Amino acid sequence: MHTTQDPHALPDGTIETDALIIGAGPVGLFQVFELGLLEIKAHVVDSLPCPGGQCIELYPDKPIYDIPALPVCSGRELTERLLKQIEPMGAVFHLGQEVTQVRRPDEKTNDRFFVETSQGTRFHAKTIFVAGGVGSFQPRALKLDGLDKHHDTQVFYRVKDAARFAGQRLLVVGGGDAALDWALHFAQPGPNRAASVVLLHRRDSFTAAPASVAKMKALCDAGEMQFIVGQATGIEQEWGRLTGIEVTGSDAQTHVLPLDALLVFFGLSPKLGPIADWGLALERKQVVVNTATFETNVPGIFAVGDVNTYPGKKKLILSGFHEAALAAFGAAAHVFPDKPVHLQYTTTSSRLHKLLGVASPTLD
Ligand SMILES: Cc1cc2nc3c(=O)[nH]c(=O)nc-3n(C[C@H](O)[C@H](O)[C@H](O)COP(=O)(O)OP(=O)(O)OC[C@H]3O[C@@H](n4cnc5c(N)ncnc54)[C@H](O)[C@@H]3O)c2cc1C
């Protein structure tokens, strides 16, 4: 998605907001909705390039059976439905950037927190919602001496622009869905077809969908791509360019695979990361909250979803949704300190209908 120019940005580009949500997983997304019902607009930051958190990164096509009133839906469908539901609330998303700094209000920021992301986006936020789940997802790196310096020129952990690999000699490493999907994508006829595709995995069994594995084997039989069981153990370079990867096979023999680009898909590992440095009380790497408002030990900072802990906590999407509702009411006391906030039903409140952009039913 996008980063949109904000009309509330200060002259130096800092964005003023009533609420900043850190994490666009299912709970961060529903937080947008609950804040919206209380007329609090939110900005949302996520380190991933698209919203959905674990539902999209870890199990987009697996069925979920315990979302109330949705007997079954996939991780992707849940995310799409949440995005549709929060559309009227007009949240602004800042994706592909990690929140690195959160500072308490000082004289300069008045009554607002100062927040900065890895891309240098800055906010002054009245309230903060940490919906960081199990942390920000980072790709697991392939660790070979000298490989790092080719990152983003010849070594990639994500495919942002598939067209740039067309006509290249590709080495794809990994045995999960991402590795198989991209190997198949580049090996098959189409505008992005590579000159050659080699899939390298340390064993002959995969966590990817069986249909993708079958397709990969068929393409290997047809000579359209190659699959090698082995491990990358070193690199070859010439004039500062990566020219090949040393691969040690199951027979303990090492040979060099020449390449133009290396695509590594070892999965994502969650890291609590900078959240641990913001002065929030933690218990076993989780943020301690009170269960009346889901506020942390820092007034104005709330924590919802998998990232928080309290007696009886269960890491379920459903629990996160409940937490988001109460946290929104907790935040309203900070954003509108002089205004009483009443609970209203979406069924009957014409004010909420206006916020949701739906027509109020006429009373018979
Ligand atoms: C395989 C699997 C199956 C599951 N099945 C179910 C099920 O059937 N039912 C159920 O209720 N639950 C299920 N769960 C659990 C459920 O997915 C989680 O409870 C839910 O995703 C938590 O949502 P969340 O929004 O709190 O966090 P997450 O989904 O983890 O999202 C957090 C987001 O915050 C971002 N983030 C973190 N730190 C930062 C930072 N500093 N800056 C920017 N972004 C940051 C991350 O990138 C991530 O996108 C399952 C989990 C797994 C792994």
Coordinates of N, CA and C and ligand atoms in Angstrom, one line a residue, residues 22-28 45-48 50 52-55 58-59 62-67 97-100 131-137 271-272 274-275 278 304-307 315-318, ligand 1:
I22 N 1.0 1.0 15.9 CA 2.2 0.3 15.5 C 1.9 -1.2 15.3
G23 N 1.7 -1.5 14.0 CA 1.4 -2.9 13.7 C 0.1 -3.0 12.9
A24 N 0.1 -3.5 11.7 CA -1.1 -3.7 10.9 C -1.6 -5.1 10.8
G25 N -1.4 -5.9 11.9 CA -2.0 -7.2 12.0 C -3.5 -7.1 12.2
P26 N -4.2 -8.2 12.4 CA -5.6 -8.1 12.5 C -6.1 -7.2 13.6
V27 N -5.3 -7.2 14.7 CA -5.7 -6.4 15.9 C -5.4 -4.9 15.6
G28 N -4.3 -4.6 15.0 CA -4.0 -3.2 14.7 C -5.1 -2.7 13.7
V45 N 1.5 2.1 11.2 CA 2.8 1.8 10.6 C 3.1 0.3 10.7
D46 N 3.6 -0.3 9.7 CA 4.0 -1.7 9.8 C 5.3 -1.9 9.0
S47 N 6.2 -2.8 9.6 CA 7.5 -3.0 8.9 C 7.3 -3.9 7.6
L48 N 6.1 -4.5 7.5 CA 5.9 -5.4 6.3 C 5.3 -4.5 5.2
C50 N 2.8 -5.1 3.4 CA 1.3 -5.1 3.3 C 0.7 -5.5 4.6
G52 N -1.9 -7.2 7.5 CA -2.4 -8.5 7.8 C -1.5 -9.3 8.9
G53 N -0.3 -8.8 9.1 CA 0.5 -9.4 10.2 C 0.7 -10.9 10.0
Q54 N 0.6 -11.7 11.0 CA 0.8 -13.2 11.0 C -0.2 -13.8 10.0
C55 N -1.4 -13.3 9.9 CA -2.4 -13.9 9.0 C -2.0 -13.9 7.6
L58 N 2.2 -15.7 7.7 CA 2.4 -17.0 8.1 C 1.4 -18.0 7.6
Y59 N 0.1 -17.6 7.4 CA -0.9 -18.6 7.0 C -2.0 -18.0 6.1
K62 N -4.5 -20.7 5.0 CA -5.0 -21.7 5.9 C -6.4 -21.2 6.5
P63 N -7.3 -22.1 6.8 CA -8.6 -21.7 7.4 C -8.5 -21.4 8.9
I64 N -9.3 -20.3 9.2 CA -9.5 -20.0 10.6 C -10.9 -20.3 11.0
Y65 N -11.2 -20.9 12.1 CA -12.6 -21.3 12.4 C -13.2 -20.6 13.6
D66 N -12.4 -19.7 14.3 CA -12.9 -19.2 15.5 C -13.0 -17.7 15.5
I67 N -13.4 -17.1 14.4 CA -13.8 -15.7 14.3 C -15.3 -15.7 14.5
Q97 N 8.0 0.1 6.9 CA 8.9 0.8 7.8 C 8.6 0.5 9.2
E98 N 9.7 0.3 9.9 CA 9.6 -0.1 11.3 C 9.6 1.1 12.2
V99 N 8.8 1.1 13.3 CA 8.9 2.2 14.3 C 10.1 1.9 15.1
T100 N 11.1 2.8 15.1 CA 12.3 2.6 15.8 C 12.3 3.4 17.1
A131 N 0.5 -2.6 18.6 CA -0.2 -3.8 18.2 C 0.8 -4.6 17.4
G132 N 2.0 -4.8 18.0 CA 3.2 -5.3 17.3 C 3.2 -6.8 17.3
G133 N 2.2 -7.5 17.8 CA 2.2 -9.0 17.7 C 3.4 -9.6 18.4
V134 N 4.0 -10.5 17.7 CA 5.2 -11.1 18.2 C 6.5 -10.4 17.8
G135 N 6.3 -9.1 17.3 CA 7.4 -8.3 16.9 C 7.4 -8.0 15.4
S136 N 8.4 -7.3 15.0 CA 8.4 -7.0 13.5 C 9.1 -8.2 12.8
F137 N 8.5 -8.6 11.7 CA 9.0 -9.7 11.0 C 10.2 -9.3 10.1
K271 N 10.9 -10.3 15.6 CA 11.8 -9.8 16.7 C 11.1 -8.7 17.4
L272 N 11.0 -8.8 18.7 CA 10.3 -7.7 19.5 C 11.0 -6.4 19.1
P274 N 12.7 -2.9 18.6 CA 12.7 -1.6 19.3 C 11.7 -1.5 20.4
I275 N 10.6 -2.2 20.3 CA 9.5 -2.1 21.3 C 10.0 -2.3 22.7
W278 N 11.3 1.2 24.7 CA 10.5 2.4 24.8 C 10.0 2.6 26.3
V304 N -2.2 -3.9 22.5 CA -3.3 -4.8 22.2 C -2.8 -6.0 21.4
G305 N -3.5 -7.1 21.5 CA -3.1 -8.2 20.6 C -2.0 -9.0 21.2
D306 N -1.3 -9.8 20.4 CA -0.3 -10.8 20.9 C 0.8 -10.2 21.6
V307 N 1.0 -8.9 21.5 CA 2.2 -8.2 22.1 C 2.0 -8.0 23.6
K315 N -3.5 -15.7 23.3 CA -3.1 -15.1 22.1 C -4.1 -15.6 20.9
L316 N -5.2 -14.9 20.9 CA -6.2 -15.2 19.9 C -6.7 -13.9 19.3
I317 N -7.1 -14.0 18.0 CA -7.5 -12.8 17.3 C -8.7 -12.2 18.0
L318 N -9.6 -13.1 18.4 CA -10.8 -12.7 19.1 C -10.5 -11.9 20.4
Ligands
LIG1 C1 -0.1 -20.8 11.9 C2 -0.9 -20.0 12.8 C3 -2.3 -20.2 12.9 C4 -3.1 -19.4 13.7 N1 -4.4 -19.7 13.8 C5 -5.2 -18.9 14.6 C6 -6.6 -19.2 14.7 O1 -7.1 -20.1 14.1 N2 -7.4 -18.4 15.5 C7 -6.8 -17.3 16.2 O2 -7.6 -16.6 16.9 N3 -5.5 -17.1 16.1 C8 -4.7 -17.8 15.3 N4 -3.3 -17.6 15.3 C9 -2.8 -16.5 16.1 C10 -3.1 -15.1 15.4 O3 -2.6 -15.1 14.1 C11 -2.5 -14.0 16.3 O4 -3.2 -14.0 17.5 C12 -2.8 -12.7 15.6 O5 -2.2 -12.6 14.3 C13 -2.3 -11.5 16.5 O6 -2.6 -10.3 15.8 P1 -1.8 -9.0 16.2 O7 -2.4 -8.0 15.3 O8 -1.7 -8.8 17.6 O9 -0.3 -9.3 15.7 P2 0.4 -9.8 14.4 O10 -0.5 -10.5 13.5 O11 1.7 -10.5 14.8 O12 0.8 -8.4 13.7 C14 1.8 -7.6 14.2 C15 2.3 -6.6 13.2 O13 3.1 -5.6 13.8 C16 4.2 -5.3 13.0 N5 5.3 -4.8 13.9 C17 5.8 -5.2 15.0 N6 6.7 -4.4 15.5 C18 6.8 -3.3 14.7 C19 7.5 -2.1 14.7 N7 8.4 -1.8 15.6 N8 7.3 -1.3 13.7 C20 6.4 -1.6 12.7 N9 5.7 -2.7 12.6 C21 5.8 -3.6 13.6 C22 4.6 -6.7 12.4 O14 5.3 -6.6 11.2 C23 3.2 -7.3 12.2 O15 2.7 -7.1 10.9 C24 -2.5 -18.3 14.5 C25 -1.1 -18.1 14.4 C26 -0.3 -18.9 13.6 C27 1.1 -18.6 13.5

